[in-house]
GROMACS .gro file of N, CA and C in nm:
model
  399
    1MET      N    1  -7.231   1.459   3.481
    1MET     CA    2  -7.242   1.320   3.516
    1MET      C    3  -7.117   1.247   3.466
    2GLU      N    4  -7.062   1.164   3.548
    2GLU     CA    5  -6.945   1.086   3.509
    2GLU      C    6  -6.987   0.943   3.483
    3TYR      N    7  -6.919   0.880   3.391
    3TYR     CA    8  -6.938   0.738   3.366
    3TYR      C    9  -6.823   0.663   3.429
    4CYS      N   10  -6.854   0.564   3.503
    4CYS     CA   11  -6.751   0.484   3.570
    4CYS      C   12  -6.789   0.337   3.558
    5GLY      N   13  -6.705   0.259   3.495
    5GLY     CA   14  -6.735   0.117   3.480
    5GLY      C   15  -6.858   0.091   3.395
    6GLY      N   16  -6.889   0.181   3.302
    6GLY     CA   17  -7.001   0.161   3.212
    6GLY      C   18  -7.135   0.206   3.269
    7THR      N   19  -7.135   0.264   3.389
    7THR     CA   20  -7.261   0.311   3.447
    7THR      C   21  -7.255   0.462   3.465
    8ALA      N   22  -7.370   0.523   3.482
    8ALA     CA   23  -7.377   0.668   3.500
    8ALA      C   24  -7.398   0.703   3.646
    9ASN      N   25  -7.359   0.616   3.738
    9ASN     CA   26  -7.381   0.640   3.881
    9ASN      C   27  -7.276   0.731   3.943
   10GLY      N   28  -7.172   0.762   3.871
   10GLY     CA   29  -7.064   0.843   3.927
   10GLY      C   30  -6.957   0.753   3.985
   11CYS      N   31  -6.844   0.814   4.016
   11CYS     CA   32  -6.729   0.736   4.061
   11CYS      C   33  -6.690   0.768   4.204
   12GLY      N   34  -6.774   0.841   4.275
   12GLY     CA   35  -6.744   0.872   4.414
   12GLY      C   36  -6.666   1.001   4.428
   13TRP      N   37  -6.649   1.045   4.552
   13TRP     CA   38  -6.582   1.172   4.582
   13TRP      C   39  -6.437   1.167   4.538
   14GLY      N   40  -6.395   1.266   4.461
   14GLY     CA   41  -6.255   1.281   4.423
   14GLY      C   42  -6.208   1.186   4.316
   15ALA      N   43  -6.291   1.093   4.273
   15ALA     CA   44  -6.248   0.998   4.170
   15ALA      C   45  -6.247   1.066   4.034
   16LYS      N   46  -6.153   1.032   3.954
   16LYS     CA   47  -6.144   1.087   3.818
   16LYS      C   48  -6.172   0.975   3.720
   17ALA      N   49  -6.269   0.996   3.632
   17ALA     CA   50  -6.303   0.897   3.531
   17ALA      C   51  -6.243   0.943   3.399
   18ARG      N   52  -6.161   0.862   3.340
   18ARG     CA   53  -6.101   0.894   3.211
   18ARG      C   54  -6.124   0.777   3.117
   19ALA      N   55  -6.146   0.812   2.993
   19ALA     CA   56  -6.163   0.709   2.891
   19ALA      C   57  -6.079   0.749   2.771
   20SER      N   58  -6.030   0.651   2.701
   20SER     CA   59  -5.955   0.678   2.578
   20SER      C   60  -6.005   0.584   2.470
   21GLY      N   61  -5.977   0.624   2.348
   21GLY     CA   62  -6.016   0.543   2.233
   21GLY      C   63  -5.943   0.594   2.110
   22ASP      N   64  -5.950   0.519   2.003
   22ASP     CA   65  -5.880   0.557   1.882
   22ASP      C   66  -5.956   0.498   1.763
   23TYR      N   67  -5.969   0.577   1.658
   23TYR     CA   68  -6.024   0.524   1.535
   23TYR      C   69  -5.975   0.608   1.419
   24HIS      N   70  -5.979   0.552   1.302
   24HIS     CA   71  -5.939   0.620   1.180
   24HIS      C   72  -6.058   0.617   1.085
   25ASN      N   73  -6.065   0.719   1.000
   25ASN     CA   74  -6.179   0.729   0.910
   25ASN      C   75  -6.132   0.783   0.776
   26ILE      N   76  -6.210   0.759   0.674
   26ILE     CA   77  -6.179   0.806   0.539
   26ILE      C   78  -6.288   0.903   0.496
   27GLY      N   79  -6.246   1.011   0.431
   27GLY     CA   80  -6.343   1.109   0.383
   27GLY      C   81  -6.299   1.167   0.250
   28ILE      N   82  -6.390   1.238   0.189
   28ILE     CA   83  -6.361   1.303   0.062
   28ILE      C   84  -6.433   1.437   0.060
   29GLY      N   85  -6.371   1.535  -0.006
   29GLY     CA   86  -6.433   1.667  -0.013
   29GLY      C   87  -6.379   1.747  -0.129
   30GLY      N   88  -6.442   1.857  -0.156
   30GLY     CA   89  -6.397   1.945  -0.263
   30GLY      C   90  -6.474   2.075  -0.260
   31GLN      N   91  -6.426   2.170  -0.339
   31GLN     CA   92  -6.496   2.298  -0.347
   31GLN      C   93  -6.478   2.358  -0.485
   32ILE      N   94  -6.572   2.444  -0.520
   32ILE     CA   95  -6.568   2.518  -0.646
   32ILE      C   96  -6.603   2.663  -0.612
   33GLU      N   97  -6.522   2.754  -0.663
   33GLU     CA   98  -6.549   2.897  -0.643
   33GLU      C   99  -6.535   2.968  -0.777
   34VAL      N  100  -6.630   3.055  -0.805
   34VAL     CA  101  -6.624   3.137  -0.926
   34VAL      C  102  -6.643   3.282  -0.884
   35GLY      N  103  -6.579   3.370  -0.957
   35GLY     CA  104  -6.592   3.512  -0.925
   35GLY      C  105  -6.525   3.597  -1.030
   36ARG      N  106  -6.525   3.725  -1.004
   36ARG     CA  107  -6.466   3.818  -1.099
   36ARG      C  108  -6.401   3.932  -1.022
   37HIS      N  109  -6.280   3.971  -1.065
   37HIS     CA  110  -6.209   4.084  -1.007
   37HIS      C  111  -6.246   4.210  -1.084
   38ILE      N  112  -6.295   4.310  -1.014
   38ILE     CA  113  -6.331   4.437  -1.078
   38ILE      C  114  -6.250   4.547  -1.011
   39ALA      N  115  -6.162   4.608  -1.087
   39ALA     CA  116  -6.080   4.718  -1.035
   39ALA      C  117  -6.166   4.843  -1.021
   40GLY      N  118  -6.155   4.908  -0.906
   40GLY     CA  119  -6.229   5.030  -0.882
   40GLY      C  120  -6.136   5.150  -0.878
   41PRO      N  121  -6.188   5.265  -0.847
   41PRO     CA  122  -6.105   5.386  -0.842
   41PRO      C  123  -6.013   5.386  -0.719
   42ASP      N  124  -5.901   5.454  -0.730
   42ASP     CA  125  -5.809   5.477  -0.618
   42ASP      C  126  -5.763   5.348  -0.549
   43ASN      N  127  -5.727   5.246  -0.627
   43ASN     CA  128  -5.675   5.117  -0.577
   43ASN      C  129  -5.778   5.030  -0.506
   44TRP      N  130  -5.905   5.063  -0.510
   44TRP     CA  131  -6.009   4.977  -0.453
   44TRP      C  132  -6.040   4.864  -0.551
   45PHE      N  133  -6.087   4.751  -0.499
   45PHE     CA  134  -6.131   4.643  -0.587
   45PHE      C  135  -6.257   4.579  -0.529
   46PHE      N  136  -6.332   4.515  -0.617
   46PHE     CA  137  -6.456   4.445  -0.582
   46PHE      C  138  -6.451   4.309  -0.649
   47GLU      N  139  -6.480   4.203  -0.574
   47GLU     CA  140  -6.477   4.067  -0.629
   47GLU      C  141  -6.603   3.991  -0.589
   48PRO      N  142  -6.710   4.002  -0.667
   48PRO     CA  143  -6.828   3.919  -0.638
   48PRO      C  144  -6.792   3.773  -0.662
   49PHE      N  145  -6.845   3.683  -0.577
   49PHE     CA  146  -6.812   3.541  -0.590
   49PHE      C  147  -6.927   3.453  -0.541
   50ALA      N  148  -6.921   3.328  -0.585
   50ALA     CA  149  -7.009   3.222  -0.536
   50ALA      C  150  -6.922   3.099  -0.514
   51GLN      N  151  -6.947   3.027  -0.409
   51GLN     CA  152  -6.867   2.908  -0.378
   51GLN      C  153  -6.956   2.801  -0.318
   52ILE      N  154  -6.928   2.676  -0.351
   52ILE     CA  155  -6.987   2.561  -0.283
   52ILE      C  156  -6.873   2.471  -0.239
   53ALA      N  157  -6.888   2.413  -0.123
   53ALA     CA  158  -6.788   2.320  -0.069
   53ALA      C  159  -6.863   2.206  -0.003
   54ALA      N  160  -6.814   2.085  -0.022
   54ALA     CA  161  -6.879   1.968   0.037
   54ALA      C  162  -6.773   1.871   0.087
   55VAL      N  163  -6.806   1.800   0.193
   55VAL     CA  164  -6.720   1.694   0.246
   55VAL      C  165  -6.808   1.585   0.307
   56ARG      N  166  -6.758   1.462   0.300
   56ARG     CA  167  -6.827   1.349   0.361
   56ARG      C  168  -6.724   1.253   0.417
   57ALA      N  169  -6.741   1.214   0.541
   57ALA     CA  170  -6.657   1.112   0.603
   57ALA      C  171  -6.746   0.995   0.641
   58GLY      N  172  -6.694   0.875   0.631
   58GLY     CA  173  -6.773   0.755   0.657
   58GLY      C  174  -6.816   0.740   0.802
   59SER      N  175  -6.911   0.650   0.823
   59SER     CA  176  -6.956   0.621   0.959
   59SER      C  177  -6.854   0.531   1.028
   60LYS      N  178  -6.859   0.527   1.159
   60LYS     CA  179  -6.760   0.450   1.234
   60LYS      C  180  -6.817   0.407   1.367
   61ASP      N  181  -6.787   0.285   1.407
   61ASP     CA  182  -6.819   0.233   1.540
   61ASP      C  183  -6.688   0.218   1.617
   62TYR      N  184  -6.690   0.247   1.747
   62TYR     CA  185  -6.568   0.234   1.826
   62TYR      C  186  -6.602   0.209   1.972
   63TRP      N  187  -6.506   0.151   2.042
   63TRP     CA  188  -6.517   0.124   2.186
   63TRP      C  189  -6.416   0.211   2.260
   64LEU      N  190  -6.455   0.260   2.376
   64LEU     CA  191  -6.363   0.334   2.461
   64LEU      C  192  -6.307   0.243   2.570
   65SER      N  193  -6.198   0.285   2.630
   65SER     CA  194  -6.129   0.202   2.729
   65SER      C  195  -6.214   0.172   2.852
   66ASN      N  196  -6.316   0.254   2.880
   66ASN     CA  197  -6.400   0.231   2.997
   66ASN      C  198  -6.525   0.147   2.964
   67GLY      N  199  -6.530   0.092   2.841
   67GLY     CA  200  -6.642   0.007   2.803
   67GLY      C  201  -6.754   0.079   2.731
   68MET      N  202  -6.746   0.211   2.719
   68MET     CA  203  -6.850   0.284   2.646
   68MET      C  204  -6.835   0.257   2.496
   69TYR      N  205  -6.949   0.260   2.428
   69TYR     CA  206  -6.954   0.230   2.286
   69TYR      C  207  -6.997   0.354   2.209
   70GLY      N  208  -6.925   0.386   2.101
   70GLY     CA  209  -6.961   0.499   2.017
   70GLY      C  210  -6.998   0.454   1.877
   71ASP      N  211  -7.098   0.517   1.820
   71ASP     CA  212  -7.144   0.487   1.685
   71ASP      C  213  -7.169   0.619   1.615
   72ALA      N  214  -7.075   0.659   1.529
   72ALA     CA  215  -7.088   0.787   1.458
   72ALA      C  216  -7.143   0.763   1.318
   73ASP      N  217  -7.253   0.830   1.286
   73ASP     CA  218  -7.305   0.825   1.149
   73ASP      C  219  -7.208   0.899   1.057
   74ALA      N  220  -7.230   0.888   0.929
   74ALA     CA  221  -7.145   0.959   0.833
   74ALA      C  222  -7.153   1.109   0.860
   75MET      N  223  -7.038   1.176   0.859
   75MET     CA  224  -7.032   1.320   0.878
   75MET      C  225  -7.044   1.387   0.743
   76LYS      N  226  -7.135   1.487   0.735
   76LYS     CA  227  -7.159   1.556   0.608
   76LYS      C  228  -7.153   1.706   0.630
   77SER      N  229  -7.102   1.775   0.529
   77SER     CA  230  -7.104   1.921   0.530
   77SER      C  231  -7.124   1.968   0.387
   78PHE      N  232  -7.212   2.066   0.371
   78PHE     CA  233  -7.234   2.128   0.240
   78PHE      C  234  -7.253   2.277   0.265
   79VAL      N  235  -7.152   2.356   0.229
   79VAL     CA  236  -7.152   2.499   0.257
   79VAL      C  237  -7.163   2.576   0.126
   80GLY      N  238  -7.251   2.674   0.123
   80GLY     CA  239  -7.262   2.765   0.010
   80GLY      C  240  -7.224   2.905   0.056
   81ARG      N  241  -7.143   2.971  -0.022
   81ARG     CA  242  -7.104   3.109   0.008
   81ARG      C  243  -7.139   3.197  -0.110
   82LEU      N  244  -7.189   3.313  -0.080
   82LEU     CA  245  -7.224   3.410  -0.181
   82LEU      C  246  -7.189   3.547  -0.124
   83GLY      N  247  -7.113   3.624  -0.196
   83GLY     CA  248  -7.077   3.753  -0.141
   83GLY      C  249  -6.987   3.832  -0.233
   84VAL      N  250  -6.921   3.928  -0.172
   84VAL     CA  251  -6.829   4.011  -0.247
   84VAL      C  252  -6.711   4.044  -0.156
   85ASN      N  253  -6.592   4.027  -0.210
   85ASN     CA  254  -6.472   4.075  -0.142
   85ASN      C  255  -6.456   4.221  -0.181
   86ILE      N  256  -6.444   4.306  -0.081
   86ILE     CA  257  -6.423   4.448  -0.105
   86ILE      C  258  -6.291   4.483  -0.038
   87GLY      N  259  -6.199   4.541  -0.113
   87GLY     CA  260  -6.069   4.568  -0.055
   87GLY      C  261  -5.996   4.682  -0.120
   88LEU      N  262  -5.875   4.702  -0.071
   88LEU     CA  263  -5.792   4.813  -0.115
   88LEU      C  264  -5.650   4.762  -0.135
   89ASN      N  265  -5.591   4.786  -0.250
   89ASN     CA  266  -5.451   4.753  -0.276
   89ASN      C  267  -5.365   4.865  -0.220
   90HIS      N  268  -5.280   4.830  -0.123
   90HIS     CA  269  -5.191   4.929  -0.063
   90HIS      C  270  -5.048   4.887  -0.095
   91GLU      N  271  -4.979   4.965  -0.177
   91GLU     CA  272  -4.843   4.929  -0.219
   91GLU      C  273  -4.745   4.955  -0.105
   92LEU      N  274  -4.658   4.855  -0.080
   92LEU     CA  275  -4.557   4.863   0.026
   92LEU      C  276  -4.426   4.917  -0.029
   93ALA      N  277  -4.340   4.962   0.059
   93ALA     CA  278  -4.212   5.022   0.019
   93ALA      C  279  -4.123   4.922  -0.056
   94ASP      N  280  -4.135   4.792  -0.023
   94ASP     CA  281  -4.050   4.692  -0.089
   94ASP      C  282  -4.107   4.643  -0.222
   95GLY      N  283  -4.216   4.703  -0.268
   95GLY     CA  284  -4.277   4.666  -0.395
   95GLY      C  285  -4.393   4.568  -0.382
   96GLY      N  286  -4.413   4.513  -0.262
   96GLY     CA  287  -4.525   4.422  -0.239
   96GLY      C  288  -4.657   4.498  -0.229
   97VAL      N  289  -4.763   4.422  -0.218
   97VAL     CA  290  -4.896   4.482  -0.207
   97VAL      C  291  -4.967   4.425  -0.085
   98PHE      N  292  -5.015   4.509   0.002
   98PHE     CA  293  -5.098   4.471   0.116
   98PHE      C  294  -5.242   4.486   0.073
   99GLN      N  295  -5.324   4.381   0.093
   99GLN     CA  296  -5.458   4.379   0.036
   99GLN      C  297  -5.561   4.341   0.142
  100PRO      N  298  -5.598   4.432   0.233
  100PRO     CA  299  -5.706   4.398   0.327
  100PRO      C  300  -5.839   4.389   0.253
  101TYR      N  301  -5.925   4.294   0.297
  101TYR     CA  302  -6.054   4.279   0.231
  101TYR      C  303  -6.156   4.224   0.329
  102LEU      N  304  -6.281   4.227   0.293
  102LEU     CA  305  -6.392   4.179   0.374
  102LEU      C  306  -6.476   4.083   0.292
  103LYS      N  307  -6.505   3.964   0.350
  103LYS     CA  308  -6.598   3.869   0.288
  103LYS      C  309  -6.730   3.876   0.363
  104LEU      N  310  -6.837   3.829   0.300
  104LEU     CA  311  -6.966   3.851   0.362
  104LEU      C  312  -7.028   3.728   0.428
  105VAL      N  313  -7.092   3.640   0.359
  105VAL     CA  314  -7.183   3.546   0.423
  105VAL      C  315  -7.162   3.402   0.375
  106ALA      N  316  -7.192   3.306   0.464
  106ALA     CA  317  -7.185   3.163   0.431
  106ALA      C  318  -7.307   3.094   0.492
  107HIS      N  319  -7.346   2.982   0.434
  107HIS     CA  320  -7.459   2.905   0.485
  107HIS      C  321  -7.425   2.757   0.482
  108GLU      N  322  -7.439   2.688   0.597
  108GLU     CA  323  -7.420   2.543   0.606
  108GLU      C  324  -7.555   2.478   0.586
  109PHE      N  325  -7.566   2.390   0.487
  109PHE     CA  326  -7.693   2.325   0.454
  109PHE      C  327  -7.710   2.189   0.519
  110ALA      N  328  -7.599   2.118   0.545
  110ALA     CA  329  -7.609   1.984   0.604
  110ALA      C  330  -7.657   1.994   0.749
  111LYS      N  331  -7.745   1.903   0.787
  111LYS     CA  332  -7.800   1.902   0.922
  111LYS      C  333  -7.778   1.767   0.987
  112ASP      N  334  -7.778   1.767   1.117
  112ASP     CA  335  -7.793   1.644   1.194
  112ASP      C  336  -7.683   1.541   1.172
  113ASN      N  337  -7.556   1.578   1.198
  113ASN     CA  338  -7.448   1.480   1.204
  113ASN      C  339  -7.460   1.410   1.340
  114VAL      N  340  -7.495   1.283   1.339
  114VAL     CA  341  -7.536   1.211   1.460
  114VAL      C  342  -7.426   1.119   1.511
  115VAL      N  343  -7.411   1.117   1.644
  115VAL     CA  344  -7.323   1.023   1.714
  115VAL      C  345  -7.407   0.961   1.825
  116HIS      N  346  -7.394   0.829   1.842
  116HIS     CA  347  -7.458   0.760   1.953
  116HIS      C  348  -7.348   0.714   2.049
  117VAL      N  349  -7.365   0.740   2.177
  117VAL     CA  350  -7.274   0.692   2.280
  117VAL      C  351  -7.357   0.611   2.377
  118ASN      N  352  -7.326   0.481   2.387
  118ASN     CA  353  -7.402   0.389   2.471
  118ASN      C  354  -7.552   0.398   2.444
  119GLY      N  355  -7.587   0.414   2.317
  119GLY     CA  356  -7.726   0.419   2.277
  119GLY      C  357  -7.792   0.556   2.289
  120GLU      N  358  -7.724   0.653   2.350
  120GLU     CA  359  -7.778   0.789   2.362
  120GLU      C  360  -7.741   0.868   2.236
  121ARG      N  361  -7.840   0.937   2.180
  121ARG     CA  362  -7.822   1.011   2.054
  121ARG      C  363  -7.776   1.154   2.081
  122PHE      N  364  -7.667   1.195   2.013
  122PHE     CA  365  -7.617   1.332   2.017
  122PHE      C  366  -7.613   1.383   1.874
  123SER      N  367  -7.661   1.505   1.853
  123SER     CA  368  -7.663   1.564   1.720
  123SER      C  369  -7.569   1.684   1.715
  124ASN      N  370  -7.485   1.686   1.613
  124ASN     CA  371  -7.393   1.797   1.591
  124ASN      C  372  -7.446   1.874   1.470
  125ASP      N  373  -7.546   1.958   1.495
  125ASP     CA  374  -7.611   2.033   1.387
  125ASP      C  375  -7.553   2.174   1.381
  126LEU      N  376  -7.468   2.199   1.281
  126LEU     CA  377  -7.406   2.329   1.263
  126LEU      C  378  -7.468   2.405   1.147
  127SER      N  379  -7.587   2.365   1.104
  127SER     CA  380  -7.650   2.428   0.988
  127SER      C  381  -7.693   2.570   1.021
  128GLY      N  382  -7.703   2.650   0.916
  128GLY     CA  383  -7.751   2.785   0.932
  128GLY      C  384  -7.660   2.889   0.870
  129LEU      N  385  -7.699   3.011   0.885
  129LEU     CA  386  -7.629   3.125   0.826
  129LEU      C  387  -7.518   3.172   0.920
  130ARG      N  388  -7.405   3.207   0.863
  130ARG     CA  389  -7.297   3.266   0.941
  130ARG      C  390  -7.223   3.368   0.857
  131TYR      N  391  -7.154   3.454   0.924
  131TYR     CA  392  -7.080   3.560   0.855
  131TYR      C  393  -6.932   3.527   0.857
  132ALA      N  394  -6.865   3.551   0.748
  132ALA     CA  395  -6.722   3.525   0.736
  132ALA      C  396  -6.652   3.656   0.706
  133PHE      N  397  -6.545   3.683   0.777
  133PHE     CA  398  -6.468   3.803   0.749
  133PHE      C  399  -6.323   3.779   0.783
   0.00000   0.00000   0.00000
């Protein structure tokens, strides 16, 4: 469905509806990670870790060039990671070390980042379990 002139009736055959807008926002975030490096046999290593990361950006209202109105609630994210890096130190000819590794799992706890466009509610819910590697 295209919006044209603030209505959802469409803009007719071949018409292109474009809208533009601009806004700036302020946010804050941080993370904490703790873990331990454990050297294993034959250049293998194991690094169990726990991490939390959080960010918050303020809410914002804005107008688009076609008359549509946007109202974004505060954006929130709170991610917890728990896992182990498992890898191998591979010494390079120039003296450097190549260190491939695998990370395991992350979970997003924040739910329901909401935006309203012309009074219609849209939810950007990215919560849940995901794998990181």
